[in-house]
mmCIF file of C-alpha atoms and ligand atoms in Angstrom:
data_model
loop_
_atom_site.group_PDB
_atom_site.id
_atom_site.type_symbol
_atom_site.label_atom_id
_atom_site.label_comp_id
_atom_site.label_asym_id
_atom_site.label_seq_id
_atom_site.Cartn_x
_atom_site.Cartn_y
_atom_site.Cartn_z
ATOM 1 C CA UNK A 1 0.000 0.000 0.000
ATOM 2 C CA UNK A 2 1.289 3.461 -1.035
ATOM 3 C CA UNK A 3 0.864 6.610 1.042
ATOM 4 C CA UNK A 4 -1.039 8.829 -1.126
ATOM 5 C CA UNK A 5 1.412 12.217 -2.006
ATOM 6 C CA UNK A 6 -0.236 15.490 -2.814
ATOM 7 C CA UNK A 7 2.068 17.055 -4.739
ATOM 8 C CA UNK A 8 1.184 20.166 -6.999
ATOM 9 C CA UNK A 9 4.512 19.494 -9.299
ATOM 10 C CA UNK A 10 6.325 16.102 -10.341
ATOM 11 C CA UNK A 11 9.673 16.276 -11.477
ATOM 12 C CA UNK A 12 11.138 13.156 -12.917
ATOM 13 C CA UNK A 13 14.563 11.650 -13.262
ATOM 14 C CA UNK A 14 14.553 10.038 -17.007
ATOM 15 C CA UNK A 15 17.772 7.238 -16.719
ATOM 16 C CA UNK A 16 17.194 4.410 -14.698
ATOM 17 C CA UNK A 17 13.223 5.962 -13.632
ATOM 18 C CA UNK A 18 11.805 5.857 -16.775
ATOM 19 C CA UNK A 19 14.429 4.581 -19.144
ATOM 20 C CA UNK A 20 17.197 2.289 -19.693
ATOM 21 C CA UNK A 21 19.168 2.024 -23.107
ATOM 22 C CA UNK A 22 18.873 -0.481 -25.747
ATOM 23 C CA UNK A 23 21.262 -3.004 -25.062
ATOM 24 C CA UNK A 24 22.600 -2.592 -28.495
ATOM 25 C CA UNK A 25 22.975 1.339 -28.522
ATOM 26 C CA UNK A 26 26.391 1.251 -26.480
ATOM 27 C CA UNK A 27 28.904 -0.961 -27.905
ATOM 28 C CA UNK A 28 27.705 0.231 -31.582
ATOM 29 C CA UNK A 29 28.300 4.014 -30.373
ATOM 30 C CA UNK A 30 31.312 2.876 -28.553
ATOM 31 C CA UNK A 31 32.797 1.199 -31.619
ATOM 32 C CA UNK A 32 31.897 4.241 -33.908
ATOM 33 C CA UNK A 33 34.018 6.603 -31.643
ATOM 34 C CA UNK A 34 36.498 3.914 -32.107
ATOM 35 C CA UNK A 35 36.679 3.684 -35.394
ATOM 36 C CA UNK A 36 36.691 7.360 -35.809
ATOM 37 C CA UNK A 37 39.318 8.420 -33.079
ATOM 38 C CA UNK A 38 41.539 5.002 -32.109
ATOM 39 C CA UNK A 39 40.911 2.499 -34.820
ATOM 40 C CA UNK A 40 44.567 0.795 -33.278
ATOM 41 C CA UNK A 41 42.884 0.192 -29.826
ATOM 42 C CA UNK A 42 40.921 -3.200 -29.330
ATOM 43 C CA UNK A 43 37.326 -2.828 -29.702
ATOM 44 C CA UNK A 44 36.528 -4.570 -26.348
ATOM 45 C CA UNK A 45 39.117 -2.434 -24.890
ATOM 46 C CA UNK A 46 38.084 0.808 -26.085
ATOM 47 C CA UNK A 47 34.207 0.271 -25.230
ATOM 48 C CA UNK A 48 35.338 -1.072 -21.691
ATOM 49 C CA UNK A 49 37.861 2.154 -21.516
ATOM 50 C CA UNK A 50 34.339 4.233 -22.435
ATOM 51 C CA UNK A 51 32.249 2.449 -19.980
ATOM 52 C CA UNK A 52 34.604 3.126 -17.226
ATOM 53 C CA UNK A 53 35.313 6.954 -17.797
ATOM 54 C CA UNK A 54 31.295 6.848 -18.021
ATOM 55 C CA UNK A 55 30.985 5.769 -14.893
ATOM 56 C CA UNK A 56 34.108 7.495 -13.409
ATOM 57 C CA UNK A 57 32.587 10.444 -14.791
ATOM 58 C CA UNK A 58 29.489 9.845 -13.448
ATOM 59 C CA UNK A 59 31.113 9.335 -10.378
ATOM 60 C CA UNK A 60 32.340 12.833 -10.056
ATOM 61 C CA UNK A 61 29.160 14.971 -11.581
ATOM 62 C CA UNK A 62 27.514 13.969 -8.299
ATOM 63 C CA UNK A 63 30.114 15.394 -6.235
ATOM 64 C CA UNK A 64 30.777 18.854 -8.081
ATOM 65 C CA UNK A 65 27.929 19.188 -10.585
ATOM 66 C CA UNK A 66 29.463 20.160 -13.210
ATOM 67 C CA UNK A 67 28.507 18.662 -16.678
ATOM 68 C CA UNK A 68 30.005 16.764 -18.541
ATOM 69 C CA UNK A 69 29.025 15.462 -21.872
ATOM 70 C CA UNK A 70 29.539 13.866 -25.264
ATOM 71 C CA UNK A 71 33.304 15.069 -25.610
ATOM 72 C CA UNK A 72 34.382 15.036 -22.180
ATOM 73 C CA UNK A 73 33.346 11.787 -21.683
ATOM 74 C CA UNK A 74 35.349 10.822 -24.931
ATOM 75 C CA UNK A 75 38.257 12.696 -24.186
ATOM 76 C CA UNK A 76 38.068 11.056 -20.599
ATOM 77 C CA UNK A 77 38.205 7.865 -22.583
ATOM 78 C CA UNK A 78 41.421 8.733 -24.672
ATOM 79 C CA UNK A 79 42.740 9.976 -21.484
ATOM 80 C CA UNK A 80 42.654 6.401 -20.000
ATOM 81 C CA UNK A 81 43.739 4.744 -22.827
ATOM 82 C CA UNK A 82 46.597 7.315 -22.365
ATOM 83 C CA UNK A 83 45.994 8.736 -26.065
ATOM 84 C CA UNK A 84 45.435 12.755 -24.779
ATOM 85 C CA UNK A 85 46.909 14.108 -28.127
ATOM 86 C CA UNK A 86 44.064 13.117 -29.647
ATOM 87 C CA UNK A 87 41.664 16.281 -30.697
ATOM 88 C CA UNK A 88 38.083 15.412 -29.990
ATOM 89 C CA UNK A 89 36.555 19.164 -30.232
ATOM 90 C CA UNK A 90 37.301 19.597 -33.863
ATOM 91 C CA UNK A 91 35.390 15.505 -34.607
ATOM 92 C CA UNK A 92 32.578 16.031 -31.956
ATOM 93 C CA UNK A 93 29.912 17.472 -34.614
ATOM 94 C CA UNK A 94 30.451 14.949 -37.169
ATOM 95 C CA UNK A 95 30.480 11.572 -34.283
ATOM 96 C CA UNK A 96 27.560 13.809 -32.344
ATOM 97 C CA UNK A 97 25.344 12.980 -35.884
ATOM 98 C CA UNK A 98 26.642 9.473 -36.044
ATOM 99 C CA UNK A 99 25.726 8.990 -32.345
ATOM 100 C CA UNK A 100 22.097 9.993 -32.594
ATOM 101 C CA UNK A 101 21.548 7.951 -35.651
ATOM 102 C CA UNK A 102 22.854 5.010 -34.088
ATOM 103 C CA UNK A 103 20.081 5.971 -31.066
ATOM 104 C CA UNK A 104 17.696 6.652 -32.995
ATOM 105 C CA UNK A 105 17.965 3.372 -34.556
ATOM 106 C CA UNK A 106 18.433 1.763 -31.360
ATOM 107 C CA UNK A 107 15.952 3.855 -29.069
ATOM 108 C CA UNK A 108 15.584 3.299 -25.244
ATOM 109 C CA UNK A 109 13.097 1.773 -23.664
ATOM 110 C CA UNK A 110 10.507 2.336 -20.735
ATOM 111 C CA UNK A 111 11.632 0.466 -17.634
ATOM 112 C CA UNK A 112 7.896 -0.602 -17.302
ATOM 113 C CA UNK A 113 5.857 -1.130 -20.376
ATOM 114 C CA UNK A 114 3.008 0.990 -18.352
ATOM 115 C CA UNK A 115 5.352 4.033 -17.815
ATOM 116 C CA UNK A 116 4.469 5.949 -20.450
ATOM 117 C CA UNK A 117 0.400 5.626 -19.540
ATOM 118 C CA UNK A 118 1.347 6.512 -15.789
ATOM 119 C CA UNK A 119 3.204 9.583 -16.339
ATOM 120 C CA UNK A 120 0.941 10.828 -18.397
ATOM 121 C CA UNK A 121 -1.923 9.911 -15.822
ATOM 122 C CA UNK A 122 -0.305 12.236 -13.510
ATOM 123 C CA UNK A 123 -2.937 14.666 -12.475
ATOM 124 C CA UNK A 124 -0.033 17.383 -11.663
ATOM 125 C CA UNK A 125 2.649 19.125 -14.218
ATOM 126 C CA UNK A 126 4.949 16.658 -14.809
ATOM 127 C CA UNK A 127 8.944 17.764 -15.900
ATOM 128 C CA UNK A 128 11.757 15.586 -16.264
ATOM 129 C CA UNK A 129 14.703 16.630 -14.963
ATOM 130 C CA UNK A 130 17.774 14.800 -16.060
ATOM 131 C CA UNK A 131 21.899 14.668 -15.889
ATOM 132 C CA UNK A 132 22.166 13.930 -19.883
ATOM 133 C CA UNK A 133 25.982 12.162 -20.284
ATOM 134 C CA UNK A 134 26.852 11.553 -23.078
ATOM 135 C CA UNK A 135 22.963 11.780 -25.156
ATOM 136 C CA UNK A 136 22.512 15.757 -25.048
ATOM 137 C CA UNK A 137 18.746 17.141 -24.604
ATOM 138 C CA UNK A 138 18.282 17.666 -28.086
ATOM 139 C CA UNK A 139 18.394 14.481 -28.957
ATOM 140 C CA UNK A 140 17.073 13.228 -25.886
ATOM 141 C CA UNK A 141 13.570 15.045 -26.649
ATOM 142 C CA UNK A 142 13.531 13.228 -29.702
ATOM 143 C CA UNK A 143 14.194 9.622 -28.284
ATOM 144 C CA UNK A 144 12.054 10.333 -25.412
ATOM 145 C CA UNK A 145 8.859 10.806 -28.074
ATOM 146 C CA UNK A 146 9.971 7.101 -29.689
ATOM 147 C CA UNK A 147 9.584 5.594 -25.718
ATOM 148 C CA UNK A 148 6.470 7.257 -25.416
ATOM 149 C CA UNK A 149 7.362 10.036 -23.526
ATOM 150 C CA UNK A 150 6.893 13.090 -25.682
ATOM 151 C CA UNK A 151 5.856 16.249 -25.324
ATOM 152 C CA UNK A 152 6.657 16.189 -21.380
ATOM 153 C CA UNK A 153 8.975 19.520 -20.882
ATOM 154 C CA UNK A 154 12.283 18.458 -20.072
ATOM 155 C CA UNK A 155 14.841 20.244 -18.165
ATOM 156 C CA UNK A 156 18.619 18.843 -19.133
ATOM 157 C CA UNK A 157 22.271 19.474 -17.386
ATOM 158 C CA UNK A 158 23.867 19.942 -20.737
ATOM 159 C CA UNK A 159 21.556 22.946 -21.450
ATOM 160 C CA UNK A 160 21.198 24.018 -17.602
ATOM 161 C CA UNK A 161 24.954 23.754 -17.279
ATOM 162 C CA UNK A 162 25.559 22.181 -14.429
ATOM 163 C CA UNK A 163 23.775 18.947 -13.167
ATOM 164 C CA UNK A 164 21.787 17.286 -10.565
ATOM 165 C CA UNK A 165 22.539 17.795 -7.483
ATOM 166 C CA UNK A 166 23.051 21.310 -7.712
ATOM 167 C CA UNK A 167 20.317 23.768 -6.859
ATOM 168 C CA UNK A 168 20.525 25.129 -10.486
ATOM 169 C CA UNK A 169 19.079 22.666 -12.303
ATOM 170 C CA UNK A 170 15.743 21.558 -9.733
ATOM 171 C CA UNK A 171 15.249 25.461 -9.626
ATOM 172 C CA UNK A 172 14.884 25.479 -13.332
ATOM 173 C CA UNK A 173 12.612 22.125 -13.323
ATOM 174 C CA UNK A 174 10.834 24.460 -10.687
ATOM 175 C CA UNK A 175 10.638 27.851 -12.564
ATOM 176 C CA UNK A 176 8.866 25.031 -15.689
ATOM 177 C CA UNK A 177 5.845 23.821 -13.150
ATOM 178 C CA UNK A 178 5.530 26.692 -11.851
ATOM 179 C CA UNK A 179 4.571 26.134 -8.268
ATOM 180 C CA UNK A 180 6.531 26.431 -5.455
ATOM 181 C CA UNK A 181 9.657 24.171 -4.571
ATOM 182 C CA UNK A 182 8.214 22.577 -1.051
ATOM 183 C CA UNK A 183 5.293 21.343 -3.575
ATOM 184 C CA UNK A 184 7.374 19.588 -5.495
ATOM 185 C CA UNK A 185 7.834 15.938 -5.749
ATOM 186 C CA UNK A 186 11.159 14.830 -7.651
ATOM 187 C CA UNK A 187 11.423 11.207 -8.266
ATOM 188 C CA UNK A 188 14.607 9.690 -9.053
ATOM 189 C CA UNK A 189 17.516 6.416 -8.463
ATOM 190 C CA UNK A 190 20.366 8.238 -7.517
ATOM 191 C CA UNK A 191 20.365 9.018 -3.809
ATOM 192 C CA UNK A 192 23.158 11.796 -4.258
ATOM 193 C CA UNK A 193 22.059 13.444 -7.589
ATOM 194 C CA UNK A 194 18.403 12.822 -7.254
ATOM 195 C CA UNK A 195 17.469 12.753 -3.441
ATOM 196 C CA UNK A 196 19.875 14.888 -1.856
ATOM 197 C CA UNK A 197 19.681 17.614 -4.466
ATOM 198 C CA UNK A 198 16.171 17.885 -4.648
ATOM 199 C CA UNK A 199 15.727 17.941 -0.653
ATOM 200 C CA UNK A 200 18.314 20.547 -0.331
ATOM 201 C CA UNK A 201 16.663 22.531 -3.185
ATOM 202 C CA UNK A 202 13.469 22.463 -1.046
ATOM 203 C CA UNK A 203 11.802 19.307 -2.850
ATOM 204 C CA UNK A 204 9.996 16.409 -1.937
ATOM 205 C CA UNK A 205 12.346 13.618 -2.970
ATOM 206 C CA UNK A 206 11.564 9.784 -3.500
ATOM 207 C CA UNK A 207 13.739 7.318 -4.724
ATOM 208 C CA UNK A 208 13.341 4.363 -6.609
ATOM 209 C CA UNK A 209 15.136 1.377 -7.882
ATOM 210 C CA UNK A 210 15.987 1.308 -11.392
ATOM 211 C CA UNK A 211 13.170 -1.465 -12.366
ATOM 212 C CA UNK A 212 10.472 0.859 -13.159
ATOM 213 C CA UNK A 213 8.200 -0.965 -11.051
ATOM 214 C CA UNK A 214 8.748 1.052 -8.410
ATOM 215 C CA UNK A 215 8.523 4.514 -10.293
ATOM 216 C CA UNK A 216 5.067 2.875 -11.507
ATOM 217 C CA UNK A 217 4.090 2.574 -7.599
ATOM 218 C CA UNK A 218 5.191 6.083 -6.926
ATOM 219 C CA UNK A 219 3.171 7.444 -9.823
ATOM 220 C CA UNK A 220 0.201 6.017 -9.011
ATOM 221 C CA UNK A 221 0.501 7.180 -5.268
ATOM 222 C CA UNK A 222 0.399 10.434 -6.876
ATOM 223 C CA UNK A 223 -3.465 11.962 -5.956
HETATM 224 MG MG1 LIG Z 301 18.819 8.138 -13.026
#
C-alpha cells in the first residue's frame, strides 16, 4: 500500500526511472568513436575504456555538478587509454550525428511497459529533470517521443549547465511547473544526484530502484 502524495509538481529523473538504453545502442556508439578516433585500440578495450570513464565520470558529476558530456566523456576515454593528443573538439559534430543515428535506430526503452500511460496519468505538471551524459537534450527530446514520452517539458544538465545535485538545475525544473519548490515531488535512483539535491533545493524527494516498477508505484501514489 502506497501513502497517497499530494504534490502540486512532479519532477522526474529520465535514466534508470523511466528509461534504460537499448542493449545494443552502447557498444555500436562505442565502436563508432572507435573507429573514428583510435581504430589501433581493441574494440573490447576501447568500449570497456568508455564504460569506465562513463561511470568514473558519473562518479564525479555527483560530487561537483558540473557537466560533462559527449566530448568530455570521450576525451576522458582517450585519457585512460593514455591517447590525450588526440583532438576530440574539432570531430565532436560529425560523431555527435553518427551517435544519434545510431540511437535513434536503437531507441531506449521504458523500464515498465506501463510508464508511459502513468506519467501521463499524472494529475499534476509533470517535468523531467535529467543529468544527460553523453545523449545531449536535443536528442534526448527526440528519443524520449519514440519511448512514449513526448511532449513532457524536459529540463537537461547539458543545457542548464551544471547537473543534478546542484540547486541550479531543480530550480529550473521548478521555474517550468511553476509552483513552489516545497510542492514539489522529484522522483529519481540516484540518492546523491536525485534525493539529496532535490531535498536541499526544497523538494519532496523519493527514490526508486531502477526497475520501473517502483517509479510505476510512486506514480500512481500520486493523488
Ligand atoms: Mg537516473
Amino acid at each position: 500500500m502506497t501513502t497517497p502524495l499530494r504534490p502540486a509538481g512532479v519532477s522526474l529523473d529520465i535514466w534508470g526511472t523511466l528509461l534504460g538504453s537499448d542493449p545494443a545502442f552502447k557498444p555500436a556508439r562505442n565502436q563508432m568513436v572507435r573507429d573514428a578516433l583510435a581504430p589501433t585500440v581493441a574494440t573490447d578495450a576501447f568500449d570497456a575504456a568508455m564504460r569506465q570513464a562513463d561511470r568514473d565520470v558519473d562518479d564525479q558529476v555527483v560530487v561537483d555538478g558540473v557537466d560533462v558530456g559527449f566530448a568530455g566523456r570521450i576525451e576522458a576515454t582517450l585519457r585512460r587509454l593514455g591517447m590525450t593528443e588526440v583532438s576530440v573538439e574539432t570531430r565532436a559534430p560529425e560523431l555527435m550525428a553518427r551517435q544519434e543515428a545510431l540511437a535513434l535506430a536503437h531507441p531506449p526503452v521504458p523500464l515498465a511497459a506501463e510508464l508511459p500511460e502513468a506519467v501521463a496519468a499524472v494529475p499534476v505538471p509533470v517535468v523531467l529533470t535529467s543529468n544527460t551524459g553523453m545523449l545531449p537534450g536535443e536528442l534526448m527530446r527526440k528519443l524520449l517521443a519514440l519511448a512514449g514520452f513526448g511532449g513532457l517539458p524536459g529540463v537537461f544538465s547539458n543545457e542548464v549547465g551544471v547537473a543534478k545535485p546542484r540547486p541550479e538545475i531543480f530550480a529550473e525544473a521548478r521555474a517550468v511547473l511553476d509552483v513552489p519548490a516545497e510542492q514539489v515531488l522529484h522522483v529519481g535512483d540516484n540518492p546523491v544526484a536525485d534525493v539529496q539535491g532535490a531535498q536541499a533545493a526544497g523538494m519532496v524527494a523519493a527514490l526508486v530502484r531502477p526497475d520501473g516498477v517502483s517509479t510505476l508505484e510512486v506514480l500512481r501514489g500520486v493523488r
